Amino acid sequence: MPRTPEADRIRAAVGGGVDLSKAGPTRTCVGCRSRAPAFALLRFVAVGTGDDLRLQPDPGRRLPGRGAHLHPDPACFAQAERRRAFGRALRLAGVADTGPLAEHIRVVYRPLGATDGGALEPRHDPAR
């Protein structure tokens, strides 16, 4: 029996659910542990070996290896460091240098309301 486009879709239950063909894949932030669309999170990978292990941001989502995802928010980054989530998410045996990832987040982070003069509001609940 040939596959139809309807067979490839995940159909939402009546009255709720998400159509993944429109929303895209969902990932979990290693900092706040909330789920979000993959495009809203920053992917990062561990590069190097042994003592020269570092976390490399992968905004293009093309670097090889096991990746993990994080909101591009300093609060989520700090929470992931506090929880020691980077090593667990990437299945690392050693401790990785988080400097390149922290610098990337510092450069790209733009809080809501920063350009329109409005009050700053968090995009998600980092305490969750």
Tab-separated table of N, CA and C in Angstrom:
chain	number	residue	atom	x	y	z
A	1	MET	N	0.840	-1.169	0.000
A	1	MET	CA	0.000	0.000	0.000
A	1	MET	C	0.888	1.235	0.000
A	2	PRO	N	0.720	2.154	-0.953
A	2	PRO	CA	1.576	3.341	-1.022
A	2	PRO	C	1.269	4.307	0.120
A	3	ARG	N	2.322	4.995	0.546
A	3	ARG	CA	2.169	5.980	1.612
A	3	ARG	C	1.564	7.256	1.055
A	4	THR	N	0.734	7.859	1.834
A	4	THR	CA	0.112	9.117	1.443
A	4	THR	C	0.646	10.228	2.328
A	5	PRO	N	0.548	11.477	1.886
A	5	PRO	CA	1.008	12.584	2.729
A	5	PRO	C	0.325	12.603	4.095
A	6	GLU	N	-0.955	12.194	4.143
A	6	GLU	CA	-1.656	12.177	5.424
A	6	GLU	C	-1.048	11.151	6.371
A	7	ALA	N	-0.523	10.061	5.819
A	7	ALA	CA	0.058	9.022	6.668
A	7	ALA	C	1.359	9.493	7.308
A	8	ASP	N	2.037	10.455	6.714
A	8	ASP	CA	3.293	10.951	7.257
A	8	ASP	C	3.092	12.003	8.338
A	9	ARG	N	1.910	12.509	8.482
A	9	ARG	CA	1.645	13.552	9.463
A	9	ARG	C	1.219	12.951	10.791
A	10	ILE	N	1.553	13.630	11.817
A	10	ILE	CA	1.035	13.254	13.126
A	10	ILE	C	-0.228	14.071	13.323
A	11	ARG	N	-1.316	13.390	13.429
A	11	ARG	CA	-2.585	14.104	13.547
A	11	ARG	C	-2.859	14.414	15.012
A	12	ALA	N	-3.284	15.621	15.225
A	12	ALA	CA	-3.596	16.065	16.589
A	12	ALA	C	-4.941	15.485	17.019
A	13	ALA	N	-5.054	15.235	18.289
A	13	ALA	CA	-6.329	14.771	18.833
A	13	ALA	C	-7.353	15.898	18.703
A	14	VAL	N	-8.592	15.536	18.679
A	14	VAL	CA	-9.648	16.539	18.538
A	14	VAL	C	-9.579	17.489	19.725
A	15	GLY	N	-9.468	18.789	19.430
A	15	GLY	CA	-9.465	19.790	20.483
A	15	GLY	C	-8.086	20.159	21.006
A	16	GLY	N	-6.996	19.638	20.466
A	16	GLY	CA	-5.681	20.016	20.990
A	16	GLY	C	-4.569	19.343	20.232
A	17	GLY	N	-3.340	19.580	20.668
A	17	GLY	CA	-2.188	18.974	20.041
A	17	GLY	C	-1.469	19.939	19.128
A	18	VAL	N	-0.363	19.482	18.571
A	18	VAL	CA	0.473	20.300	17.700
A	18	VAL	C	0.688	19.554	16.399
A	19	ASP	N	0.561	20.235	15.304
A	19	ASP	CA	0.845	19.652	13.998
A	19	ASP	C	2.327	19.848	13.719
A	20	LEU	N	3.131	18.778	13.846
A	20	LEU	CA	4.575	18.887	13.707
A	20	LEU	C	5.019	19.254	12.303
A	21	SER	N	4.146	19.061	11.309
A	21	SER	CA	4.529	19.453	9.958
A	21	SER	C	4.626	20.970	9.833
A	22	LYS	N	3.964	21.705	10.737
A	22	LYS	CA	4.031	23.158	10.721
A	22	LYS	C	4.980	23.706	11.779
A	23	ALA	N	5.040	23.069	12.945
A	23	ALA	CA	5.838	23.581	14.065
A	23	ALA	C	7.297	23.157	13.964
A	24	GLY	N	7.597	22.043	13.357
A	24	GLY	CA	8.959	21.546	13.264
A	24	GLY	C	9.329	20.722	14.479
A	25	PRO	N	10.582	20.278	14.539
A	25	PRO	CA	11.007	19.438	15.661
A	25	PRO	C	11.078	20.232	16.966
A	26	THR	N	10.890	19.532	18.053
A	26	THR	CA	10.935	20.132	19.382
A	26	THR	C	12.149	19.593	20.116
A	27	ARG	N	12.846	20.464	20.823
A	27	ARG	CA	14.024	20.075	21.600
A	27	ARG	C	13.881	20.598	23.025
A	28	THR	N	14.681	20.063	23.932
A	28	THR	CA	14.663	20.486	25.325
A	28	THR	C	15.915	21.283	25.638
A	29	CYS	N	15.741	22.436	26.258
A	29	CYS	CA	16.859	23.286	26.672
A	29	CYS	C	17.556	22.609	27.852
A	30	VAL	N	18.880	22.468	27.809
A	30	VAL	CA	19.608	21.823	28.900
A	30	VAL	C	19.681	22.715	30.132
A	31	GLY	N	19.380	24.001	29.988
A	31	GLY	CA	19.419	24.906	31.126
A	31	GLY	C	18.128	24.893	31.918
A	32	CYS	N	17.041	25.305	31.293
A	32	CYS	CA	15.761	25.436	32.001
A	32	CYS	C	14.894	24.192	31.877
A	33	ARG	N	15.280	23.236	31.022
A	33	ARG	CA	14.565	21.979	30.803
A	33	ARG	C	13.173	22.166	30.202
A	34	SER	N	12.910	23.318	29.587
A	34	SER	CA	11.623	23.503	28.921
A	34	SER	C	11.767	23.107	27.456
A	35	ARG	N	10.675	22.640	26.871
A	35	ARG	CA	10.682	22.233	25.471
A	35	ARG	C	10.320	23.423	24.606
A	36	ALA	N	11.003	23.518	23.461
A	36	ALA	CA	10.766	24.625	22.533
A	36	ALA	C	11.060	24.136	21.123
A	37	PRO	N	10.542	24.835	20.110
A	37	PRO	CA	10.892	24.483	18.729
A	37	PRO	C	12.410	24.594	18.542
A	38	ALA	N	12.972	23.718	17.739
A	38	ALA	CA	14.424	23.679	17.554
A	38	ALA	C	14.972	25.001	17.032
A	39	PHE	N	14.195	25.725	16.219
A	39	PHE	CA	14.696	26.980	15.668
A	39	PHE	C	14.858	28.057	16.741
A	40	ALA	N	14.202	27.910	17.894
A	40	ALA	CA	14.303	28.894	18.970
A	40	ALA	C	15.475	28.623	19.905
A	41	LEU	N	16.138	27.489	19.738
A	41	LEU	CA	17.243	27.098	20.607
A	41	LEU	C	18.557	27.129	19.852
A	42	LEU	N	19.638	27.282	20.585
A	42	LEU	CA	20.982	27.266	20.015
A	42	LEU	C	21.573	25.877	20.187
A	43	ARG	N	21.995	25.264	19.098
A	43	ARG	CA	22.642	23.953	19.166
A	43	ARG	C	24.123	24.160	19.439
A	44	PHE	N	24.708	23.275	20.243
A	44	PHE	CA	26.142	23.319	20.485
A	44	PHE	C	26.666	21.894	20.550
A	45	VAL	N	27.956	21.742	20.257
A	45	VAL	CA	28.614	20.441	20.273
A	45	VAL	C	29.933	20.563	21.024
A	46	ALA	N	30.465	19.430	21.437
A	46	ALA	CA	31.783	19.401	22.068
A	46	ALA	C	32.808	19.083	20.984
A	47	VAL	N	33.863	19.888	20.908
A	47	VAL	CA	34.935	19.652	19.949
A	47	VAL	C	36.248	19.531	20.704
A	48	GLY	N	37.168	18.774	20.134
A	48	GLY	CA	38.462	18.554	20.769
A	48	GLY	C	38.471	17.221	21.499
A	49	THR	N	39.615	16.945	22.137
A	49	THR	CA	39.754	15.704	22.886
A	49	THR	C	40.514	15.962	24.169
A	50	GLY	N	40.309	15.095	25.130
A	50	GLY	CA	41.064	15.151	26.377
A	50	GLY	C	40.922	16.470	27.106
A	51	ASP	N	42.070	17.109	27.398
A	51	ASP	CA	42.075	18.375	28.130
A	51	ASP	C	41.694	19.558	27.254
A	52	ASP	N	41.667	19.390	25.931
A	52	ASP	CA	41.351	20.479	25.006
A	52	ASP	C	39.889	20.420	24.545
A	53	LEU	N	39.004	19.964	25.420
A	53	LEU	CA	37.597	19.831	25.091
A	53	LEU	C	36.889	21.162	25.329
A	54	ARG	N	36.127	21.648	24.327
A	54	ARG	CA	35.413	22.913	24.478
A	54	ARG	C	34.044	22.810	23.814
A	55	LEU	N	33.113	23.637	24.290
A	55	LEU	CA	31.764	23.667	23.735
A	55	LEU	C	31.709	24.706	22.631
A	56	GLN	N	31.351	24.269	21.441
A	56	GLN	CA	31.331	25.126	20.259
A	56	GLN	C	29.883	25.388	19.846
A	57	PRO	N	29.461	26.651	19.758
A	57	PRO	CA	28.101	26.924	19.269
A	57	PRO	C	27.969	26.505	17.809
A	58	ASP	N	26.802	26.021	17.448
A	58	ASP	CA	26.541	25.556	16.086
A	58	ASP	C	25.242	26.169	15.572
A	59	PRO	N	25.239	27.488	15.304
A	59	PRO	CA	23.994	28.118	14.847
A	59	PRO	C	23.515	27.595	13.498
A	60	GLY	N	24.417	27.109	12.652
A	60	GLY	CA	24.031	26.556	11.356
A	60	GLY	C	23.580	25.116	11.429
A	61	ARG	N	23.702	24.485	12.593
A	61	ARG	CA	23.294	23.099	12.831
A	61	ARG	C	23.949	22.116	11.865
A	62	ARG	N	25.249	22.304	11.611
A	62	ARG	CA	25.939	21.454	10.647
A	62	ARG	C	27.168	20.750	11.208
A	63	LEU	N	27.618	21.099	12.410
A	63	LEU	CA	28.820	20.473	12.956
A	63	LEU	C	28.543	19.006	13.279
A	64	PRO	N	29.529	18.147	13.048
A	64	PRO	CA	29.325	16.721	13.337
A	64	PRO	C	29.373	16.450	14.833
A	65	GLY	N	28.787	15.345	15.220
A	65	GLY	CA	28.838	14.914	16.605
A	65	GLY	C	27.526	15.121	17.324
A	66	ARG	N	27.514	14.639	18.547
A	66	ARG	CA	26.314	14.749	19.368
A	66	ARG	C	26.107	16.205	19.766
A	67	GLY	N	24.935	16.710	19.565
A	67	GLY	CA	24.626	18.087	19.906
A	67	GLY	C	23.613	18.168	21.028
A	68	ALA	N	23.565	19.318	21.655
A	68	ALA	CA	22.561	19.617	22.674
A	68	ALA	C	22.041	21.017	22.387
A	69	HIS	N	20.967	21.393	23.040
A	69	HIS	CA	20.315	22.661	22.738
A	69	HIS	C	20.149	23.498	23.992
A	70	LEU	N	20.180	24.821	23.796
A	70	LEU	CA	20.114	25.763	24.896
A	70	LEU	C	19.463	27.043	24.394
A	71	HIS	N	18.616	27.657	25.222
A	71	HIS	CA	18.099	28.972	24.852
A	71	HIS	C	19.277	29.941	24.800
A	72	PRO	N	19.313	30.834	23.829
A	72	PRO	CA	20.418	31.814	23.767
A	72	PRO	C	20.205	32.911	24.809
A	73	ASP	N	20.182	32.520	26.056
A	73	ASP	CA	19.867	33.393	27.178
A	73	ASP	C	20.890	33.144	28.283
A	74	PRO	N	21.522	34.187	28.821
A	74	PRO	CA	22.514	33.978	29.887
A	74	PRO	C	21.939	33.267	31.110
A	75	ALA	N	20.644	33.446	31.406
A	75	ALA	CA	20.051	32.771	32.559
A	75	ALA	C	20.030	31.256	32.357
A	76	CYS	N	19.683	30.813	31.161
A	76	CYS	CA	19.674	29.372	30.873
A	76	CYS	C	21.091	28.817	30.888
A	77	PHE	N	22.044	29.584	30.354
A	77	PHE	CA	23.443	29.152	30.358
A	77	PHE	C	23.937	28.979	31.799
A	78	ALA	N	23.642	29.962	32.657
A	78	ALA	CA	24.078	29.896	34.056
A	78	ALA	C	23.429	28.718	34.770
A	79	GLN	N	22.165	28.471	34.484
A	79	GLN	CA	21.479	27.356	35.121
A	79	GLN	C	22.058	26.017	34.655
A	80	ALA	N	22.404	25.902	33.383
A	80	ALA	CA	23.005	24.668	32.878
A	80	ALA	C	24.380	24.437	33.509
A	81	GLU	N	25.152	25.511	33.689
A	81	GLU	CA	26.458	25.378	34.360
A	81	GLU	C	26.263	24.944	35.808
A	82	ARG	N	25.324	25.563	36.489
A	82	ARG	CA	25.071	25.247	37.893
A	82	ARG	C	24.655	23.786	38.059
A	83	ARG	N	23.855	23.283	37.141
A	83	ARG	CA	23.373	21.907	37.197
A	83	ARG	C	24.363	20.908	36.608
A	84	ARG	N	25.447	21.409	36.024
A	84	ARG	CA	26.443	20.567	35.335
A	84	ARG	C	25.779	19.734	34.236
A	85	ALA	N	24.922	20.389	33.475
A	85	ALA	CA	24.118	19.707	32.467
A	85	ALA	C	24.857	19.494	31.152
A	86	PHE	N	25.903	20.271	30.884
A	86	PHE	CA	26.601	20.157	29.597
A	86	PHE	C	27.222	18.777	29.415
A	87	GLY	N	27.909	18.303	30.423
A	87	GLY	CA	28.552	16.988	30.337
A	87	GLY	C	27.553	15.865	30.178
A	88	ARG	N	26.454	15.941	30.899
A	88	ARG	CA	25.433	14.890	30.790
A	88	ARG	C	24.751	14.911	29.435
A	89	ALA	N	24.425	16.107	28.941
A	89	ALA	CA	23.716	16.204	27.663
A	89	ALA	C	24.567	15.695	26.503
A	90	LEU	N	25.867	15.957	26.569
A	90	LEU	CA	26.753	15.558	25.478
A	90	LEU	C	27.479	14.239	25.753
A	91	ARG	N	27.204	13.652	26.923
A	91	ARG	CA	27.834	12.385	27.334
A	91	ARG	C	29.353	12.499	27.343
A	92	LEU	N	29.841	13.525	28.035
A	92	LEU	CA	31.275	13.772	28.121
A	92	LEU	C	31.838	13.150	29.387
A	93	ALA	N	33.056	12.629	29.289
A	93	ALA	CA	33.720	12.065	30.461
A	93	ALA	C	34.448	13.158	31.245
A	94	GLY	N	34.983	14.152	30.552
A	94	GLY	CA	35.729	15.222	31.203
A	94	GLY	C	34.920	16.502	31.292
A	95	VAL	N	35.609	17.554	31.741
A	95	VAL	CA	34.992	18.867	31.856
A	95	VAL	C	35.371	19.687	30.625
A	96	ALA	N	34.379	20.265	29.966
A	96	ALA	CA	34.615	21.040	28.749
A	96	ALA	C	34.716	22.521	29.081
A	97	ASP	N	35.483	23.245	28.275
A	97	ASP	CA	35.597	24.697	28.391
A	97	ASP	C	34.331	25.317	27.806
A	98	THR	N	33.626	26.091	28.609
A	98	THR	CA	32.370	26.697	28.164
A	98	THR	C	32.564	28.112	27.626
A	99	GLY	N	33.795	28.592	27.563
A	99	GLY	CA	34.084	29.956	27.133
A	99	GLY	C	33.532	30.336	25.771
A	100	PRO	N	33.790	29.560	24.711
A	100	PRO	CA	33.259	29.940	23.386
A	100	PRO	C	31.731	30.007	23.348
A	101	LEU	N	31.065	29.104	24.048
A	101	LEU	CA	29.608	29.117	24.082
A	101	LEU	C	29.101	30.328	24.864
A	102	ALA	N	29.720	30.624	25.988
A	102	ALA	CA	29.312	31.781	26.795
A	102	ALA	C	29.497	33.082	26.015
A	103	GLU	N	30.602	33.205	25.297
A	103	GLU	CA	30.855	34.413	24.505
A	103	GLU	C	29.825	34.556	23.390
A	104	HIS	N	29.489	33.456	22.734
A	104	HIS	CA	28.497	33.506	21.661
A	104	HIS	C	27.141	33.959	22.208
A	105	ILE	N	26.725	33.420	23.343
A	105	ILE	CA	25.441	33.799	23.939
A	105	ILE	C	25.470	35.264	24.345
A	106	ARG	N	26.594	35.732	24.883
A	106	ARG	CA	26.700	37.129	25.293
A	106	ARG	C	26.549	38.059	24.089
A	107	VAL	N	27.094	37.660	22.948
A	107	VAL	CA	27.047	38.496	21.748
A	107	VAL	C	25.653	38.494	21.109
A	108	VAL	N	25.005	37.338	21.031
A	108	VAL	CA	23.735	37.253	20.309
A	108	VAL	C	22.524	37.534	21.173
A	109	TYR	N	22.652	37.535	22.498
A	109	TYR	CA	21.486	37.719	23.364
A	109	TYR	C	20.959	39.138	23.262
A	110	ARG	N	19.671	39.244	22.989
A	110	ARG	CA	18.994	40.532	22.938
A	110	ARG	C	17.680	40.369	23.685
A	111	PRO	N	17.587	40.921	24.903
A	111	PRO	CA	16.355	40.736	25.676
A	111	PRO	C	15.157	41.373	24.987
A	112	LEU	N	13.988	40.810	25.250
A	112	LEU	CA	12.760	41.370	24.691
A	112	LEU	C	12.564	42.769	25.222
A	113	GLY	N	12.143	43.665	24.377
A	113	GLY	CA	11.899	45.032	24.782
A	113	GLY	C	13.128	45.917	24.718
A	114	ALA	N	14.290	45.376	24.365
A	114	ALA	CA	15.520	46.158	24.351
A	114	ALA	C	15.532	47.158	23.193
A	115	THR	N	14.854	46.860	22.095
A	115	THR	CA	14.881	47.754	20.945
A	115	THR	C	13.644	48.633	20.848
A	116	ASP	N	12.555	48.224	21.507
A	116	ASP	CA	11.344	49.012	21.376
A	116	ASP	C	11.059	49.877	22.610
A	117	GLY	N	11.952	49.886	23.577
A	117	GLY	CA	11.795	50.739	24.743
A	117	GLY	C	10.815	50.205	25.764
A	118	GLY	N	10.258	49.007	25.554
A	118	GLY	CA	9.303	48.421	26.482
A	118	GLY	C	10.001	47.752	27.656
A	119	ALA	N	9.218	47.250	28.550
A	119	ALA	CA	9.759	46.555	29.719
A	119	ALA	C	10.369	45.227	29.291
A	120	LEU	N	11.400	44.823	29.984
A	120	LEU	CA	12.049	43.553	29.683
A	120	LEU	C	11.201	42.417	30.248
A	121	GLU	N	10.910	41.436	29.401
A	121	GLU	CA	10.134	40.282	29.815
A	121	GLU	C	10.900	39.035	29.430
A	122	PRO	N	10.966	38.043	30.314
A	122	PRO	CA	11.657	36.801	29.949
A	122	PRO	C	10.878	36.053	28.876
A	123	ARG	N	11.611	35.368	27.986
A	123	ARG	CA	10.975	34.582	26.937
A	123	ARG	C	10.436	33.269	27.470
A	124	HIS	N	10.976	32.827	28.575
A	124	HIS	CA	10.572	31.576	29.182
A	124	HIS	C	10.882	31.654	30.660
A	125	ASP	N	10.506	30.665	31.394
A	125	ASP	CA	10.733	30.669	32.832
A	125	ASP	C	12.044	29.950	33.133
A	126	PRO	N	13.163	30.670	33.389
A	126	PRO	CA	14.435	29.985	33.640
A	126	PRO	C	14.465	29.251	34.960
A	127	ALA	N	13.543	29.527	35.870
A	127	ALA	CA	13.524	28.836	37.154
A	127	ALA	C	12.849	27.481	37.072
A	128	ARG	N	12.288	27.175	35.951
A	128	ARG	CA	11.563	25.927	35.786
A	128	ARG	C	12.469	24.764	35.637
